[in-house]
Short mmCIF file of C-alpha atoms in Angstrom, two decimals:
data_model
loop_
_atom_site.label_atom_id
_atom_site.label_comp_id
_atom_site.label_asym_id
_atom_site.label_seq_id
_atom_site.Cartn_x
_atom_site.Cartn_y
_atom_site.Cartn_z
CA MET A 1 -16.45 -2.07 -5.38
CA TYR A 2 -14.88 -3.40 -8.57
CA HIS A 3 -12.16 -1.69 -10.61
CA THR A 4 -13.44 -1.60 -14.16
CA ASN A 5 -10.17 -2.72 -15.81
CA ARG A 6 -9.41 -5.64 -13.50
CA LEU A 7 -8.11 -8.94 -14.89
CA LEU A 8 -8.48 -12.35 -13.28
CA LEU A 9 -5.23 -14.09 -12.28
CA ASN A 10 -6.60 -17.52 -11.37
CA ASP A 11 -4.61 -19.49 -13.96
CA HIS A 12 -0.96 -20.55 -14.36
CA TRP A 13 -0.38 -21.17 -10.64
CA ARG A 14 1.76 -23.87 -9.09
CA VAL A 15 1.64 -24.93 -5.45
CA SER A 16 3.91 -26.96 -3.18
CA ALA A 17 4.70 -27.39 0.49
CA ASP A 18 8.37 -27.19 -0.54
CA PRO A 19 9.41 -23.67 -1.64
CA THR A 20 12.22 -25.12 -3.78
CA ALA A 21 9.99 -27.56 -5.69
CA VAL A 22 8.38 -26.85 -9.07
CA GLY A 23 4.95 -27.52 -7.61
CA LYS A 24 1.69 -28.92 -8.89
CA SER A 25 -0.15 -26.96 -11.59
CA ILE A 26 -3.48 -25.65 -10.24
CA THR A 27 -6.18 -23.07 -10.91
CA LEU A 28 -7.54 -20.80 -8.21
CA PRO A 29 -9.44 -20.87 -5.97
CA HIS A 30 -7.46 -23.63 -4.25
CA SER A 31 -7.02 -25.22 -0.84
CA TRP A 32 -4.48 -27.91 -0.01
CA ASN A 33 -7.04 -29.25 2.48
CA ALA A 34 -9.75 -29.82 -0.13
CA HIS A 35 -9.49 -33.62 0.21
CA ASP A 36 -7.59 -34.41 3.41
CA THR A 37 -10.41 -33.10 5.60
CA MET A 38 -12.71 -35.70 4.00
CA HIS A 39 -10.45 -38.58 5.08
CA PRO A 40 -12.05 -41.08 7.51
CA ASP A 41 -9.36 -40.04 10.00
CA PRO A 42 -8.92 -36.31 9.30
CA ALA A 43 -6.95 -35.71 12.49
CA GLN A 44 -4.04 -37.67 10.97
CA HIS A 45 -4.30 -36.12 7.51
CA TYR A 46 -5.46 -32.50 8.05
CA ARG A 47 -2.42 -30.54 6.87
CA ARG A 48 -1.57 -27.33 8.70
CA GLY A 49 1.42 -25.21 7.77
CA VAL A 50 2.97 -23.09 5.02
CA TRP A 51 2.39 -23.77 1.33
CA HIS A 52 3.86 -21.81 -1.56
CA TYR A 53 1.95 -20.53 -4.59
CA GLN A 54 3.79 -19.22 -7.66
CA ARG A 55 2.86 -17.88 -11.08
CA PRO A 56 4.48 -15.64 -13.73
CA LEU A 57 3.55 -11.97 -13.73
CA THR A 58 4.49 -9.25 -16.21
CA VAL A 59 5.32 -5.93 -14.59
CA THR A 60 3.24 -3.24 -16.29
CA ALA A 61 3.82 -0.50 -13.72
CA ASP A 62 5.58 2.45 -15.33
CA PRO A 63 6.45 5.26 -12.89
CA ALA A 64 7.76 7.46 -15.70
CA ARG A 65 4.28 7.48 -17.26
CA GLY A 66 2.44 7.59 -13.93
CA ARG A 67 1.09 4.04 -14.35
CA ARG A 68 0.63 1.87 -11.26
CA GLN A 69 -0.11 -1.87 -10.99
CA TRP A 70 -2.04 -3.61 -8.21
CA LEU A 71 -2.75 -7.14 -7.02
CA HIS A 72 -6.03 -7.82 -5.22
CA PHE A 73 -6.40 -11.04 -3.22
CA GLU A 74 -9.97 -11.85 -2.23
CA ALA A 75 -8.61 -14.16 0.49
CA ALA A 76 -5.48 -15.99 1.61
CA ALA A 77 -6.11 -18.43 4.44
CA MET A 78 -4.97 -17.75 7.04
CA LYS A 79 -1.83 -15.61 6.72
CA ALA A 80 0.09 -14.59 3.62
CA GLN A 81 3.39 -13.08 2.53
CA VAL A 82 3.64 -11.94 -1.11
CA CYS A 83 6.89 -11.50 -3.05
CA LEU A 84 7.81 -10.62 -6.62
CA ASN A 85 11.24 -11.95 -7.68
CA GLU A 86 12.04 -12.28 -3.96
CA ARG A 87 11.15 -8.62 -3.40
CA THR A 88 8.51 -8.43 -0.64
CA LEU A 89 5.33 -6.65 -1.71
CA GLY A 90 3.52 -7.11 1.60
CA GLY A 91 1.45 -9.48 3.67
CA HIS A 92 -1.89 -10.02 5.33
CA VAL A 93 -3.30 -11.63 8.46
CA GLY A 94 -6.78 -13.16 8.42
CA GLY A 95 -8.18 -15.74 6.04
CA TYR A 96 -11.54 -14.24 5.10
CA THR A 97 -11.01 -10.59 4.19
CA PRO A 98 -9.37 -9.18 1.04
CA PHE A 99 -6.18 -7.18 0.65
CA THR A 100 -4.49 -5.19 -2.11
CA LEU A 101 -0.77 -4.74 -2.77
CA GLU A 102 1.10 -2.52 -5.21
CA VAL A 103 3.58 -3.96 -7.70
CA ALA A 104 6.62 -1.72 -7.44
CA GLY A 105 10.40 -1.75 -7.56
CA LEU A 106 10.97 -3.69 -10.80
CA PRO A 107 11.50 -2.31 -14.32
CA THR A 108 8.52 -2.11 -16.67
CA GLY A 109 8.21 -5.23 -18.80
CA THR A 110 9.99 -7.52 -16.33
CA GLU A 111 8.77 -11.13 -16.55
CA ALA A 112 8.68 -11.80 -12.82
CA LEU A 113 7.77 -14.67 -10.50
CA LEU A 114 4.89 -13.91 -8.14
CA SER A 115 5.27 -15.96 -4.95
CA THR A 116 2.73 -16.15 -2.15
CA ALA A 117 3.48 -18.08 1.03
CA VAL A 118 0.20 -19.01 2.73
CA ASP A 119 0.05 -20.34 6.29
CA ASN A 120 -2.80 -22.02 8.18
CA SER A 121 -0.72 -23.18 11.14
CA PRO A 122 -2.51 -23.12 14.50
CA ASP A 123 -2.27 -19.64 16.02
CA PRO A 124 -4.20 -18.82 19.21
CA ASP A 125 -3.89 -15.09 18.47
CA LEU A 126 -5.73 -15.44 15.16
CA ILE A 127 -9.46 -16.01 14.91
CA PRO A 128 -11.26 -18.31 14.39
CA SER A 129 -10.18 -20.65 17.16
CA ASP A 130 -9.13 -24.22 16.44
CA GLN A 131 -12.04 -25.17 18.69
CA SER A 132 -14.45 -24.02 15.99
CA ASP A 133 -16.56 -26.85 14.58
CA PHE A 134 -15.37 -26.27 11.01
CA PHE A 135 -12.03 -26.76 9.29
CA LEU A 136 -9.60 -23.86 8.94
CA TYR A 137 -8.74 -24.53 5.32
CA GLY A 138 -5.42 -23.26 4.00
CA GLY A 139 -4.82 -21.78 0.57
CA LEU A 140 -5.59 -19.04 -1.91
CA THR A 141 -9.24 -19.87 -1.43
CA ARG A 142 -10.78 -17.08 -3.53
CA ASN A 143 -9.98 -15.10 -6.68
CA VAL A 144 -6.84 -13.06 -7.33
CA TRP A 145 -7.01 -10.01 -9.63
CA GLN A 146 -4.71 -7.40 -11.09
CA TYR A 147 -5.60 -3.91 -12.28
CA GLU A 148 -3.84 -0.72 -13.30
CA THR A 149 -4.36 2.89 -12.32
CA GLY A 150 -2.81 6.25 -12.94
CA PRO A 151 -1.09 8.21 -10.16
CA ILE A 152 -4.22 8.17 -7.95
CA ARG A 153 -6.07 5.02 -6.93
CA LEU A 154 -9.58 4.95 -5.50
CA ALA A 155 -8.88 2.64 -2.58
CA GLN A 156 -12.30 2.78 -0.93
CA LEU A 157 -15.71 4.18 -1.80
CA HIS A 158 -18.53 4.22 0.74
CA ILE A 159 -21.97 5.56 -0.04
CA ALA A 160 -23.98 6.34 3.09
CA ILE A 161 -27.71 6.32 2.32
CA THR A 162 -30.29 8.00 4.52
CA LEU A 163 -33.83 6.82 3.81
CA PRO A 164 -36.03 7.61 6.84
CA THR A 165 -39.13 5.93 5.40
CA ALA A 166 -39.98 3.87 2.36
CA GLU A 167 -41.63 6.88 0.69
CA ALA A 168 -38.90 9.40 1.47
CA THR A 169 -36.26 10.99 -0.73
CA ALA A 170 -32.93 9.21 -0.33
CA GLN A 171 -30.00 11.36 0.74
CA LEU A 172 -26.52 10.15 -0.17
CA THR A 173 -23.07 10.96 1.14
CA CYS A 174 -19.84 9.86 -0.51
CA ARG A 175 -16.76 8.91 1.50
CA ALA A 176 -13.72 8.03 -0.58
CA GLU A 177 -10.16 7.05 0.30
CA LEU A 178 -7.56 7.90 -2.34
CA ASP A 179 -4.02 6.60 -2.67
CA GLY A 180 -1.55 8.89 -4.43
CA SER A 181 -0.38 12.48 -4.72
CA LEU A 182 -3.18 14.95 -5.37
CA ASN A 183 -3.00 18.27 -7.16
CA ASP A 184 -5.56 20.98 -7.89
CA THR A 185 -6.72 19.20 -11.08
CA ALA A 186 -7.96 16.07 -9.26
CA VAL A 187 -11.71 15.48 -9.55
CA LEU A 188 -14.14 12.66 -8.79
CA HIS A 189 -16.90 12.15 -11.35
CA LEU A 190 -19.86 10.00 -10.26
CA THR A 191 -22.80 8.69 -12.28
CA LEU A 192 -25.83 6.90 -10.83
CA LEU A 193 -27.89 4.61 -13.07
CA ASP A 194 -31.29 3.22 -12.12
CA PRO A 195 -32.07 -0.54 -12.36
CA GLN A 196 -32.93 -0.13 -16.06
CA GLY A 197 -29.64 1.63 -16.81
CA THR A 198 -31.08 5.15 -17.14
CA ALA A 199 -28.99 7.97 -15.67
CA VAL A 200 -30.44 9.41 -12.47
CA TRP A 201 -27.75 12.04 -12.00
CA GLN A 202 -24.12 12.91 -12.63
CA THR A 203 -21.87 15.02 -10.46
CA THR A 204 -18.24 16.13 -10.46
CA GLN A 205 -16.40 17.06 -7.27
CA PRO A 206 -12.92 18.49 -6.71
CA ILE A 207 -10.70 16.25 -4.59
CA THR A 208 -8.60 18.21 -2.12
CA GLN A 209 -7.60 15.53 0.40
CA PRO A 210 -7.03 11.75 0.50
CA ASN A 211 -10.09 11.22 2.69
CA HIS A 212 -12.73 12.82 0.51
CA GLN A 213 -16.27 13.36 1.77
CA ALA A 214 -19.14 15.18 0.10
CA ASP A 215 -22.91 15.11 -0.25
CA LEU A 216 -24.34 13.66 -3.45
CA PRO A 217 -27.57 14.60 -5.25
CA ASP A 218 -30.76 13.23 -3.72
CA VAL A 219 -32.77 10.37 -5.22
CA PRO A 220 -36.51 11.12 -4.90
CA GLN A 221 -38.64 8.03 -4.27
CA PRO A 222 -36.05 5.45 -5.30
CA ARG A 223 -37.06 1.99 -6.41
CA LEU A 224 -36.69 -0.05 -3.26
CA TRP A 225 -34.59 -3.14 -2.70
CA SER A 226 -36.38 -6.07 -1.03
CA PRO A 227 -36.27 -9.89 -1.08
CA ASP A 228 -39.26 -9.95 -3.43
CA ASN A 229 -37.94 -7.20 -5.68
CA PRO A 230 -34.18 -6.64 -5.26
CA GLN A 231 -33.81 -3.43 -7.29
CA LEU A 232 -30.16 -2.47 -7.76
CA TYR A 233 -28.73 0.85 -8.92
CA THR A 234 -25.23 1.14 -10.43
CA LEU A 235 -22.75 3.81 -9.39
CA THR A 236 -19.62 4.48 -11.43
CA ALA A 237 -16.84 6.62 -10.00
CA VAL A 238 -14.01 8.01 -12.12
CA VAL A 239 -10.95 9.82 -10.76
CA ARG A 240 -9.38 12.28 -13.19
CA LEU A 241 -6.03 13.99 -12.85
CA ASN A 242 -4.95 16.64 -15.35
CA GLY A 243 -7.99 15.68 -17.38
CA GLU A 244 -6.90 12.04 -17.73
CA VAL A 245 -8.65 9.05 -16.16
CA SER A 246 -6.56 7.82 -13.24
CA ASP A 247 -8.95 5.19 -11.87
CA SER A 248 -12.47 3.93 -12.45
CA VAL A 249 -14.67 1.72 -10.28
CA ARG A 250 -18.20 0.35 -10.31
CA GLU A 251 -20.45 -0.28 -7.33
CA ARG A 252 -24.04 -1.41 -6.92
CA LEU A 253 -26.42 0.20 -4.46
CA GLY A 254 -29.81 -0.74 -3.09
CA PHE A 255 -32.23 1.63 -1.42
CA ARG A 256 -34.00 0.04 1.52
CA HIS A 257 -35.09 0.99 5.01
CA PHE A 258 -35.24 -1.49 7.88
CA ASP A 259 -36.34 -1.22 11.48
CA PHE A 260 -36.10 -3.77 14.29
CA PRO A 261 -37.78 -2.12 17.30
CA LEU A 262 -37.32 -3.47 20.81
CA GLY A 263 -39.69 -6.37 21.19
CA GLY A 264 -39.84 -6.81 17.41
CA PRO A 265 -40.95 -7.54 14.81
CA PHE A 266 -38.59 -6.82 11.90
CA TYR A 267 -39.73 -4.26 9.31
CA LEU A 268 -38.36 -3.73 5.81
CA ASN A 269 -39.45 -0.69 3.81
CA GLY A 270 -42.20 -0.02 6.33
CA GLU A 271 -43.74 -3.50 6.13
CA ARG A 272 -43.46 -6.31 8.62
CA LEU A 273 -41.22 -9.09 7.30
CA LEU A 274 -40.89 -12.59 8.71
CA LEU A 275 -37.23 -13.55 8.40
CA ARG A 276 -37.10 -17.10 7.04
CA GLY A 277 -33.45 -17.94 7.33
CA THR A 278 -30.73 -20.52 7.00
CA HIS A 279 -26.93 -20.65 7.35
CA ARG A 280 -24.12 -21.17 4.91
CA HIS A 281 -20.55 -22.38 5.37
CA GLU A 282 -17.96 -21.84 2.65
CA ASP A 283 -17.42 -25.55 2.09
CA TRP A 284 -17.96 -27.84 -0.90
CA ALA A 285 -16.97 -31.47 -1.42
CA GLY A 286 -13.78 -31.68 -3.44
CA HIS A 287 -13.06 -27.96 -3.01
CA GLY A 288 -13.05 -27.32 0.74
CA SER A 289 -13.47 -23.59 1.30
CA ALA A 290 -12.06 -22.81 -2.17
CA VAL A 291 -15.52 -22.74 -3.72
CA PRO A 292 -15.61 -21.48 -7.34
CA ASP A 293 -17.94 -18.55 -7.92
CA ALA A 294 -20.24 -20.61 -10.15
CA LEU A 295 -20.86 -23.13 -7.35
CA SER A 296 -21.46 -20.34 -4.83
CA TRP A 297 -24.07 -18.86 -7.15
CA GLN A 298 -25.64 -22.29 -7.64
CA GLU A 299 -25.93 -22.73 -3.88
CA MET A 300 -27.39 -19.27 -3.29
CA ARG A 301 -29.99 -19.81 -6.02
CA GLN A 302 -30.99 -23.06 -4.34
CA ILE A 303 -31.37 -21.26 -1.01
CA LYS A 304 -33.53 -18.58 -2.58
CA ALA A 305 -35.62 -21.16 -4.45
CA ALA A 306 -36.22 -23.02 -1.19
CA GLY A 307 -38.15 -20.01 0.09
CA PHE A 308 -35.58 -18.31 2.29
CA ASN A 309 -35.22 -14.52 2.48
CA PHE A 310 -32.44 -14.33 5.10
CA ILE A 311 -29.07 -15.98 5.62
CA ARG A 312 -26.46 -15.99 8.34
CA LEU A 313 -23.01 -16.36 6.82
CA GLY A 314 -21.29 -18.50 9.40
CA HIS A 315 -18.94 -17.88 10.90
CA TYR A 316 -16.77 -15.49 8.85
CA PRO A 317 -16.93 -12.93 6.01
CA GLN A 318 -17.58 -14.74 2.75
CA ALA A 319 -16.65 -14.29 -0.89
CA ASP A 320 -17.75 -11.40 -3.09
CA ALA A 321 -19.67 -13.85 -5.26
CA VAL A 322 -21.80 -14.86 -2.27
CA LEU A 323 -22.63 -11.25 -1.40
CA ASP A 324 -23.24 -10.43 -5.06
CA ALA A 325 -25.78 -13.24 -5.13
CA CYS A 326 -27.45 -12.01 -1.94
CA ASP A 327 -27.74 -8.50 -3.39
CA GLU A 328 -29.09 -9.73 -6.73
CA LEU A 329 -31.39 -12.51 -5.52
CA GLY A 330 -32.79 -10.65 -2.52
CA LEU A 331 -31.38 -12.36 0.58
CA LEU A 332 -30.96 -10.34 3.76
CA VAL A 333 -27.66 -11.08 5.49
CA TRP A 334 -26.13 -11.47 8.93
CA GLU A 335 -22.38 -11.35 8.17
CA GLU A 336 -20.08 -12.40 10.95
CA LEU A 337 -16.63 -11.69 12.36
CA PRO A 338 -14.84 -15.05 12.78
CA TRP A 339 -14.54 -14.72 16.56
CA CYS A 340 -15.79 -18.25 17.11
CA ARG A 341 -15.08 -19.88 20.48
CA GLY A 342 -11.64 -19.86 22.09
CA GLY A 343 -12.00 -16.93 24.51
CA ILE A 344 -9.82 -13.84 24.24
CA GLY A 345 -6.08 -13.35 24.02
CA GLY A 346 -3.78 -10.39 24.57
CA GLU A 347 -3.01 -7.28 22.54
CA THR A 348 -1.97 -9.16 19.39
CA PHE A 349 -5.27 -11.05 19.40
CA LYS A 350 -7.24 -7.84 19.89
CA ARG A 351 -5.33 -5.85 17.26
CA GLN A 352 -5.78 -8.55 14.63
CA THR A 353 -9.45 -9.02 15.48
CA ARG A 354 -10.15 -5.28 15.29
CA GLN A 355 -8.41 -5.10 11.93
CA MET A 356 -10.40 -8.04 10.59
CA PHE A 357 -13.64 -6.39 11.68
CA ARG A 358 -12.63 -3.09 10.07
CA GLU A 359 -11.83 -4.90 6.82
CA MET A 360 -15.15 -6.76 6.81
CA VAL A 361 -17.18 -3.59 7.31
CA ALA A 362 -15.12 -1.54 4.86
CA HIS A 363 -15.27 -4.12 2.09
CA HIS A 364 -18.99 -4.87 2.31
CA TYR A 365 -20.27 -1.49 3.49
CA ASN A 366 -22.32 -0.77 0.35
CA ARG A 367 -24.14 -4.11 0.29
CA PRO A 368 -27.93 -3.58 0.55
CA SER A 369 -28.36 -7.19 1.63
CA ILE A 370 -26.43 -6.82 4.89
CA VAL A 371 -28.49 -5.73 7.90
CA PHE A 372 -26.52 -7.23 10.84
CA TRP A 373 -22.81 -7.27 11.65
CA GLY A 374 -22.21 -10.42 13.72
CA LEU A 375 -19.58 -9.91 16.41
CA GLY A 376 -19.02 -13.54 17.36
CA ASN A 377 -20.33 -17.01 18.03
CA GLU A 378 -20.34 -19.18 21.16
CA LEU A 379 -17.96 -16.96 23.09
CA ASP A 380 -18.66 -18.92 26.29
CA TRP A 381 -16.67 -21.89 24.94
CA GLU A 382 -13.49 -23.23 26.52
CA SER A 383 -10.67 -20.73 26.04
CA ASP A 384 -7.39 -21.06 24.16
CA HIS A 385 -5.92 -18.45 26.50
CA PRO A 386 -5.21 -19.15 30.19
CA ASP A 387 -5.92 -15.54 31.21
CA SER A 388 -9.26 -15.29 29.39
CA THR A 389 -12.34 -14.57 31.50
CA ASP A 390 -15.96 -13.80 30.71
CA GLU A 391 -15.33 -10.27 31.95
CA LYS A 392 -12.50 -9.75 29.45
CA VAL A 393 -14.56 -11.24 26.63
CA LEU A 394 -17.44 -8.95 27.55
CA ALA A 395 -15.23 -5.85 27.63
CA PHE A 396 -13.84 -6.58 24.16
CA LEU A 397 -17.30 -7.37 22.85
CA GLN A 398 -18.41 -3.92 24.03
CA GLU A 399 -15.42 -2.40 22.23
CA LEU A 400 -16.36 -4.16 18.98
CA HIS A 401 -20.00 -3.09 19.35
CA ASP A 402 -18.92 0.54 19.76
CA LEU A 403 -16.50 0.22 16.83
CA SER A 404 -19.27 -1.18 14.64
CA HIS A 405 -21.52 1.80 15.26
CA GLU A 406 -18.59 4.17 14.73
CA LEU A 407 -17.81 2.62 11.35
CA ASP A 408 -21.41 2.01 10.28
CA ASP A 409 -24.36 3.35 12.27
CA SER A 410 -26.86 2.12 9.65
CA ARG A 411 -26.71 -1.53 10.75
CA LEU A 412 -27.21 -3.47 13.99
CA THR A 413 -24.74 -5.69 15.80
CA ALA A 414 -25.59 -9.32 16.49
CA LEU A 415 -24.26 -12.19 18.58
CA ARG A 416 -25.06 -15.83 19.09
CA ARG A 417 -24.63 -17.59 22.44
CA PHE A 418 -22.77 -15.65 25.08
CA GLU A 419 -25.30 -14.79 27.75
CA PRO A 420 -23.41 -11.83 29.31
CA GLY A 421 -23.16 -10.25 25.84
CA ALA A 422 -26.92 -10.14 25.32
CA ALA A 423 -27.01 -6.75 27.03
CA VAL A 424 -24.22 -5.38 24.78
CA VAL A 425 -25.28 -6.18 21.23
CA ASP A 426 -28.37 -4.95 19.39
CA VAL A 427 -29.63 -8.41 18.37
CA TYR A 428 -29.11 -11.60 20.37
CA SER A 429 -29.54 -15.28 19.57
CA PRO A 430 -29.56 -17.63 22.58
CA SER A 431 -28.83 -21.34 22.38
CA ILE A 432 -32.14 -23.23 22.42
CA TRP A 433 -31.87 -26.91 21.51
CA SER A 434 -34.77 -28.51 23.40
CA GLY A 435 -34.83 -32.19 22.54
CA TRP A 436 -31.54 -32.04 20.65
CA TYR A 437 -28.55 -31.40 22.89
CA ARG A 438 -30.64 -31.11 26.03
CA GLY A 439 -34.18 -31.10 27.36
CA ARG A 440 -37.24 -32.40 25.52
CA TYR A 441 -38.67 -31.20 22.24
CA GLN A 442 -42.01 -30.71 23.99
CA ASP A 443 -40.35 -27.85 25.93
CA TYR A 444 -39.52 -25.87 22.80
CA GLU A 445 -42.54 -23.56 22.76
CA ARG A 446 -42.20 -22.73 26.46
CA VAL A 447 -38.43 -22.08 26.29
CA LEU A 448 -38.70 -19.98 23.14
CA SER A 449 -41.57 -17.92 24.57
CA ALA A 450 -39.47 -17.21 27.66
CA ALA A 451 -36.56 -16.09 25.46
CA ILE A 452 -38.83 -13.74 23.50
CA GLU A 453 -39.81 -12.10 26.78
CA LYS A 454 -36.21 -11.95 28.03
CA TYR A 455 -34.32 -10.54 25.04
CA PRO A 456 -35.45 -7.19 23.55
CA ARG A 457 -34.37 -8.12 20.00
CA LEU A 458 -34.32 -11.88 19.63
CA LEU A 459 -33.36 -13.64 16.43
CA HIS A 460 -33.38 -17.41 16.83
CA ALA A 461 -30.42 -18.31 14.63
CA GLU A 462 -29.68 -21.95 15.47
CA TRP A 463 -32.22 -24.56 16.46
CA GLY A 464 -32.98 -28.24 16.23
#
């Protein structure tokens, strides 16, 4: 979901490990680990800690006129605290999901200093674990935006699509979260455009509560989204208060129906589809995880051109540009919570992990490309927590599986390599490396055939 009046704030930043220093001039996205992790001895040069990002920001919020100003961070790895002229706006925990903060408390027109302290220090209560086989880059690793609204902001917009078969009429339900004080003039106006830009329908609904839910007009025989023909519709949503536009957003939707019956195979839009997949880490030489959108698009086009129709985004939620590319190019997606190795901690660990999962699902709910929510990777690894046991990991995995279906019952949960969890998730990927880490390559067919018989929904995600 994109606010239609958003402005990119990737320029005019300075960064330093010393909060009192002027700092080096940089453009976002940025990671202070972009080069040190490439050192021949990264263990001695891989910098972990707090770095400080600063840029000027003009305060445009005007409470007297009902105008509000917002900052949207696509990611801050791994923890962030945001201030404006030393006034705290808020913070965020988790390096791969976005967050939005309101600019408030300063007079309109103030030329202020926006300061963001970003921290990638080791923290056993924050996933992913340091035992993960990828670097935990620090920085403002994705885009930062600002936008303005009136008194009411459309904070979240989910469109639940029911399409029982490929030939059926699509039924749509709108769920919206609104931030601000409502009155009896508040309405939500929605317009759906087909892939050619022709209006399918328009509807206006009164808004009576912050958590708005209502049925939308049907779409008879929609043009279907698929890897071969990724048809995308455009939905615009406008909030009006007292007849004036308070907020406006744009979202893209794809109509598709998938089925993965026990024993397989995978079906999309009623037809059997062989998933030809690969993986992708958010990592680029000279950039680290702070990959510019243009390079992400270049990479995704290469993946599509290589003949793939499926991708596992390992092992964390990835940038909007990556998911935009998957939606537009026609790549089915397994998107993953960054619970990678390290066992399970206490209540702080669980609370932060739940929140990260909620943010991932909420932010990418409308993506037609996503079919699986990955709950973790290699959860049988050595633990960072002395009290962690397989039983505790399994219990929390069950909680996340249940939470996933509570938040989004249109997609399946998935997991790679934690044998006890195979009975919990919808889709399981065992670890089969015959002739690579163990065994002989001649055993591959036999071992894989046994796994197909053992696991009701098997997706062989990693192999060699």
